[in-house]
Short mmCIF file of C-alpha atoms in Angstrom, two decimals:
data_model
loop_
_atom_site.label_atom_id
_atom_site.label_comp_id
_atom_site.label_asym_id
_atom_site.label_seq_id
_atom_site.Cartn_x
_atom_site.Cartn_y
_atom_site.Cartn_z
CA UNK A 1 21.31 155.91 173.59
CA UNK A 2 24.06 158.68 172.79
CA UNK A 3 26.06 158.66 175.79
CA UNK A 4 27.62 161.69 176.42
CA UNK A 5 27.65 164.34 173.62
CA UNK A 6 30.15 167.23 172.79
CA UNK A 7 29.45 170.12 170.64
CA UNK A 8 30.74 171.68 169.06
CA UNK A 9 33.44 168.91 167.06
CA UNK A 10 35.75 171.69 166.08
CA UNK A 11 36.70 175.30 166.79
CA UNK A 12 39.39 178.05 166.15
CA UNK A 13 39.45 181.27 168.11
CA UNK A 14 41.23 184.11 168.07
CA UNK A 15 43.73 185.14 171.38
CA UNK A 16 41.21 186.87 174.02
CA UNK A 17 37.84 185.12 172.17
CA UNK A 18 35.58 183.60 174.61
CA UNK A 19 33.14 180.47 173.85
CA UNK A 20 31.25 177.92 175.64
CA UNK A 21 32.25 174.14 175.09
CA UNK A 22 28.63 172.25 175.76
CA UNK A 23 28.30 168.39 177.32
CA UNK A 24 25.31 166.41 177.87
CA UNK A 25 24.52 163.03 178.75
CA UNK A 26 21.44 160.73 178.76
CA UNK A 27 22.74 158.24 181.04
CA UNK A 28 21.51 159.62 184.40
CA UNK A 29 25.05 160.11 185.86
CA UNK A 30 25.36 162.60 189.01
CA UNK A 31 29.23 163.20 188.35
CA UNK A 32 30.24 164.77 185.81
CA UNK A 33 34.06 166.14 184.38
CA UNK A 34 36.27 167.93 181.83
CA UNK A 35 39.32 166.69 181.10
CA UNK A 36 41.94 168.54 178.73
CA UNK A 37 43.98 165.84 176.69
CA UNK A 38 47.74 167.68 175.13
CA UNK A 39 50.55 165.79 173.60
CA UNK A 40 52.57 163.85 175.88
CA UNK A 41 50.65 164.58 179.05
CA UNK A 42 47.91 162.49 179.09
CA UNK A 43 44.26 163.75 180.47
CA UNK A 44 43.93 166.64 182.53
CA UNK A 45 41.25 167.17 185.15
CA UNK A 46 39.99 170.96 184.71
CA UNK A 47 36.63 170.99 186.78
CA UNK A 48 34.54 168.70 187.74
CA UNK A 49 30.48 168.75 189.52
CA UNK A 50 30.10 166.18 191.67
CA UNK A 51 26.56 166.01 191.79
CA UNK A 52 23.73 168.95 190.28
CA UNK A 53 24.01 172.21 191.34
CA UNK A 54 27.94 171.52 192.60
CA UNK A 55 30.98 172.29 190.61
CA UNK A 56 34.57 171.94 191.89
CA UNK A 57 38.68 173.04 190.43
CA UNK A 58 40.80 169.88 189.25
CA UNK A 59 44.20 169.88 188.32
CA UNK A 60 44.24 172.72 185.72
CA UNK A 61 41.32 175.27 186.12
CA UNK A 62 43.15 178.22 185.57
CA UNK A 63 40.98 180.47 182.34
CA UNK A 64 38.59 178.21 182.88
CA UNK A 65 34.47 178.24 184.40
CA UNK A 66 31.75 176.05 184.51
CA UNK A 67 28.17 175.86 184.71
CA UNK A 68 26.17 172.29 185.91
CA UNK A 69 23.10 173.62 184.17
CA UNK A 70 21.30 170.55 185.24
CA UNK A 71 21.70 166.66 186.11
CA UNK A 72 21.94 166.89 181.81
CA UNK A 73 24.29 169.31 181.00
CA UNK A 74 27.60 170.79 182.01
CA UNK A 75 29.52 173.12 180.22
CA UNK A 76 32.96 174.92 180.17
CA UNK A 77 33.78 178.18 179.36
CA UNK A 78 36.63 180.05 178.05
CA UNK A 79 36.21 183.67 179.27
CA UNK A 80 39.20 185.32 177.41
CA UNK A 81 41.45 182.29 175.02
CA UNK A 82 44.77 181.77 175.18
CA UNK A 83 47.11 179.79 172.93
CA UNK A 84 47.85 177.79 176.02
CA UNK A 85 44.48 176.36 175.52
CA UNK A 86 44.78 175.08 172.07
CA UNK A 87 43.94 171.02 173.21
CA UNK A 88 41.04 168.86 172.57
CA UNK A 89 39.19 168.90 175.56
CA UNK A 90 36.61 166.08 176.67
CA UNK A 91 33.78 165.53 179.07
CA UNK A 92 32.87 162.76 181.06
CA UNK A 93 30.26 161.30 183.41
CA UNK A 94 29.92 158.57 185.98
CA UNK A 95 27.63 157.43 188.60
CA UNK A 96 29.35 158.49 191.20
CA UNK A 97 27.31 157.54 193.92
CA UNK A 98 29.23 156.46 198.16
CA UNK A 99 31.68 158.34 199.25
CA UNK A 100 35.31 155.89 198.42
CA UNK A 101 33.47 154.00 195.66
CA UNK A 102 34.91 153.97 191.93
CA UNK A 103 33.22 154.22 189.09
CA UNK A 104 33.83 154.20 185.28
CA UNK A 105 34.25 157.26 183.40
CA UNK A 106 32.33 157.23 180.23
CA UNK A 107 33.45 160.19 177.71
CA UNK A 108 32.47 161.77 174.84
CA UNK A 109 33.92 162.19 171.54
CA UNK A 110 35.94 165.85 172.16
CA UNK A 111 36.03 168.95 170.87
CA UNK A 112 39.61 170.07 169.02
CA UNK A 113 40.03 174.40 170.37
CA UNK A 114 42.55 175.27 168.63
CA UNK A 115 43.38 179.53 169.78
CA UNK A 116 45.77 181.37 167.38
CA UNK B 1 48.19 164.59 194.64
CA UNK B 2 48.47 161.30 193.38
CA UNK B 3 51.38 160.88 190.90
CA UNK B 4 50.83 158.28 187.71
CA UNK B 5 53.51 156.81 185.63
CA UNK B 6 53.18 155.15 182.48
CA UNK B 7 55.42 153.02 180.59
CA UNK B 8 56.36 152.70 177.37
CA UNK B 9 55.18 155.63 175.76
CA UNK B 10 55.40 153.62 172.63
CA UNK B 11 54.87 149.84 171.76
CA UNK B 12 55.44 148.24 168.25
CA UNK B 13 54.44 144.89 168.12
CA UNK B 14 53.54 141.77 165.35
CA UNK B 15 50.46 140.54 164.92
CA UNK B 16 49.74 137.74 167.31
CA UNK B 17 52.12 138.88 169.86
CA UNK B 18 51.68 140.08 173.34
CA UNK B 19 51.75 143.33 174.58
CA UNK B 20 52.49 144.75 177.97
CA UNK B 21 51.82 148.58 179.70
CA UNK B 22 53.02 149.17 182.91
CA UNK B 23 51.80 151.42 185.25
CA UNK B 24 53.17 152.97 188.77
CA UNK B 25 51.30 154.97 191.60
CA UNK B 26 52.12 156.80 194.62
CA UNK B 27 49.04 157.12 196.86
CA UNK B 28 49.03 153.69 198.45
CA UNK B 29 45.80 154.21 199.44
CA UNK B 30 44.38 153.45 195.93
CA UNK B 31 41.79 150.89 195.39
CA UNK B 32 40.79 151.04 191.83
CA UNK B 33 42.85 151.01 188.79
CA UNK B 34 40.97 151.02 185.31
CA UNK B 35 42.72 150.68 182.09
CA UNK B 36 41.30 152.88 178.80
CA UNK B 37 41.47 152.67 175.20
CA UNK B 38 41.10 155.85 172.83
CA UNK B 39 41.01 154.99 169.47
CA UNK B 40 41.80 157.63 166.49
CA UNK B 41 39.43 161.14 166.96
CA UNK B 42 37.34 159.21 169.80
CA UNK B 43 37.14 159.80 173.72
CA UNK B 44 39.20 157.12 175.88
CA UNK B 45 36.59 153.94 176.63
CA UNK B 46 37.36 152.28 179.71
CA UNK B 47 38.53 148.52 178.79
CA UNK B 48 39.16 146.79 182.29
CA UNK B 49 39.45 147.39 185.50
CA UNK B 50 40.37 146.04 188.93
CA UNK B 51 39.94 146.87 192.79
CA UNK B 52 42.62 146.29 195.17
CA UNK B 53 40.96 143.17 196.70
CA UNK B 54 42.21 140.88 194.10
CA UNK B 55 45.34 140.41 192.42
CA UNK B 56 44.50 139.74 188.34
CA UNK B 57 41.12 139.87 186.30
CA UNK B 58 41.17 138.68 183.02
CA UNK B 59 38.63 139.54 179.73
CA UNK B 60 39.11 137.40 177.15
CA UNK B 61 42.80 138.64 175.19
CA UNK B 62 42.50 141.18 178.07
CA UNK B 63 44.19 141.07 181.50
CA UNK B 64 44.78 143.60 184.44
CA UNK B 65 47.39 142.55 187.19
CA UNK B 66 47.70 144.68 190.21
CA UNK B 67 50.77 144.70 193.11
CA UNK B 68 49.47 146.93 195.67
CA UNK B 69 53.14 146.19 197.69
CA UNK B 70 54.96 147.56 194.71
CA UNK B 71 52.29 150.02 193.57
CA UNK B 72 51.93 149.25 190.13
CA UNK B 73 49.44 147.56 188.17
CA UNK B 74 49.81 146.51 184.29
CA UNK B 75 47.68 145.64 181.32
CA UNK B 76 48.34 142.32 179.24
CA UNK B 77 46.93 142.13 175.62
CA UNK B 78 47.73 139.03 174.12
CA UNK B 79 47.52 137.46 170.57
CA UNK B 80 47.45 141.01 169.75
CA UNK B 81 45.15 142.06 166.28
CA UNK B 82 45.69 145.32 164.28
CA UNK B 83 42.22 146.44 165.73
CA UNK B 84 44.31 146.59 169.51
CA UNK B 85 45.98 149.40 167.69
CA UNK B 86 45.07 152.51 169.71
CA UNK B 87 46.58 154.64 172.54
CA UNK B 88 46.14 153.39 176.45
CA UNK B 89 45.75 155.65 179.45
CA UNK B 90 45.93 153.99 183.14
CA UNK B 91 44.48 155.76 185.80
CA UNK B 92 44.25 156.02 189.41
CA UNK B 93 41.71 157.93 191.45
CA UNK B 94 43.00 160.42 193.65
CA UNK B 95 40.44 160.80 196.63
CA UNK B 96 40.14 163.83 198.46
CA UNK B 97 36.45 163.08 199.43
CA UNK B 98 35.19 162.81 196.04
CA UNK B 99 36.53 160.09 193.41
CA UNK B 100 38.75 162.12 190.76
CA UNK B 101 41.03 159.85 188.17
CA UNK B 102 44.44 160.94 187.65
CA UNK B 103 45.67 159.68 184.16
CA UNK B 104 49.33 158.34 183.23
CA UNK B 105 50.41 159.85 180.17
CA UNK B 106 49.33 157.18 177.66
CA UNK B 107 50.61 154.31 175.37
CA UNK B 108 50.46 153.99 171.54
CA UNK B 109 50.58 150.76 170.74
CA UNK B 110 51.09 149.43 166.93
CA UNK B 111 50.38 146.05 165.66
CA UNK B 112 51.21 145.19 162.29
CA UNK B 113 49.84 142.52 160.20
#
């Protein structure tokens, strides 16, 4: 049982470079997130899909977009990079289920951007 | 939005010892509070949590206490072991319809042998 997977581990663009950060998970989840994690300012909601075929902004979604390609998969994409996105960036799912009920996150390992 | 505080940002402590994070919230209309723990090149794993019905919840060397009047909520560790050694992220959703959790801005804690 993998959880949620991240590819890839690792990646360096160049300014105005676009690429597509990829997140699955096995664990049935209808919610699903990505977070941005920088020095000092702790985890960063970016978009999240709060069930299939619905995606939603967070906190930070500026340069970003996002595909729920199924209940599976949901990935992120960086249309034009900017150094301002250098971070490690992480997915996460839950089972989100009633409306005002909580439920854990469960992330994957990351992926380190770094844009020069 | 909701507005998370986290404090220390850094926590040294021996081997054995106990170990405190605090964390403060502004929405007072919270109801869960979960505590996570990212170790080196991983993704945070939540640790404990707590709803706002009860007032402490304990796991093992774990503990969660929550004061919904003061609106903060902290995480005990005690006889601390150099495996505790990580970084710790509260969080507190911020509901707008749809459960989103806003992170404080983490705690590196250190325990030496």
């Amino acid at each position: 049982n993998a959880g949620v997977t991240q590819t890839p581990k690792f990646q360096v663009l160049k300014t105005g470079q676009s690429m597509t950060l990829q997140c699955a998970q096995d664990m049935n989840h209808n919610s699903m997130y990505w977070y941005r994690q920088d020095p000092g300012m702790g985890l960063r909601l970016i978009y999240y899909s709060a069930s299939e075929g619905t995606t939603d902004k967070g906190e930070v979604p500026n340069g970003y977009n996002v595909s729920r390609l199924n209940k599976r998969e949901f990935s992120l994409r960086l249309e034009s990079a900017a150094p301002s996105q250098t971070s490690v960036y992480f997915c996460a799912s839950s089972d989100q289920g009633a409306a005002g009920y909580n439920s854990p996150l469960h992330f994957g390992n990351g992926t380190r951007l770094t844009v020069t | 939005g909701e507005n998370v505080e986290q404090h220390p940002s850094t926590l040294s402590v021996q081997e054995g010892d106990s170990a405190v994070i605090k964390c403060t919230y502004s929405d007072s209309a919270s109801n869960y509070f979960p505590w996570y723990k990212q170790e080196l090149g991983k993704g945070p794993q939540l640790i404990i949590d707590i709803r706002s019905n009860v007032g402490e919840k304990k796991d093992q060397r774990i503990a969660v206490t929550l004061n919904k009047t003061a609106k903060h909520f902290s995480l005990h560790i005690t006889e601390t072991q150099p495996e505790d050694s990580a970084v710790y992220f509260c969080a507190v959703p911020f509901n707008t319809g749809f459960q989103k959790l806003v992170f404080g801005t983490g705690t590196r804690l250190l325990v030496s042998p």
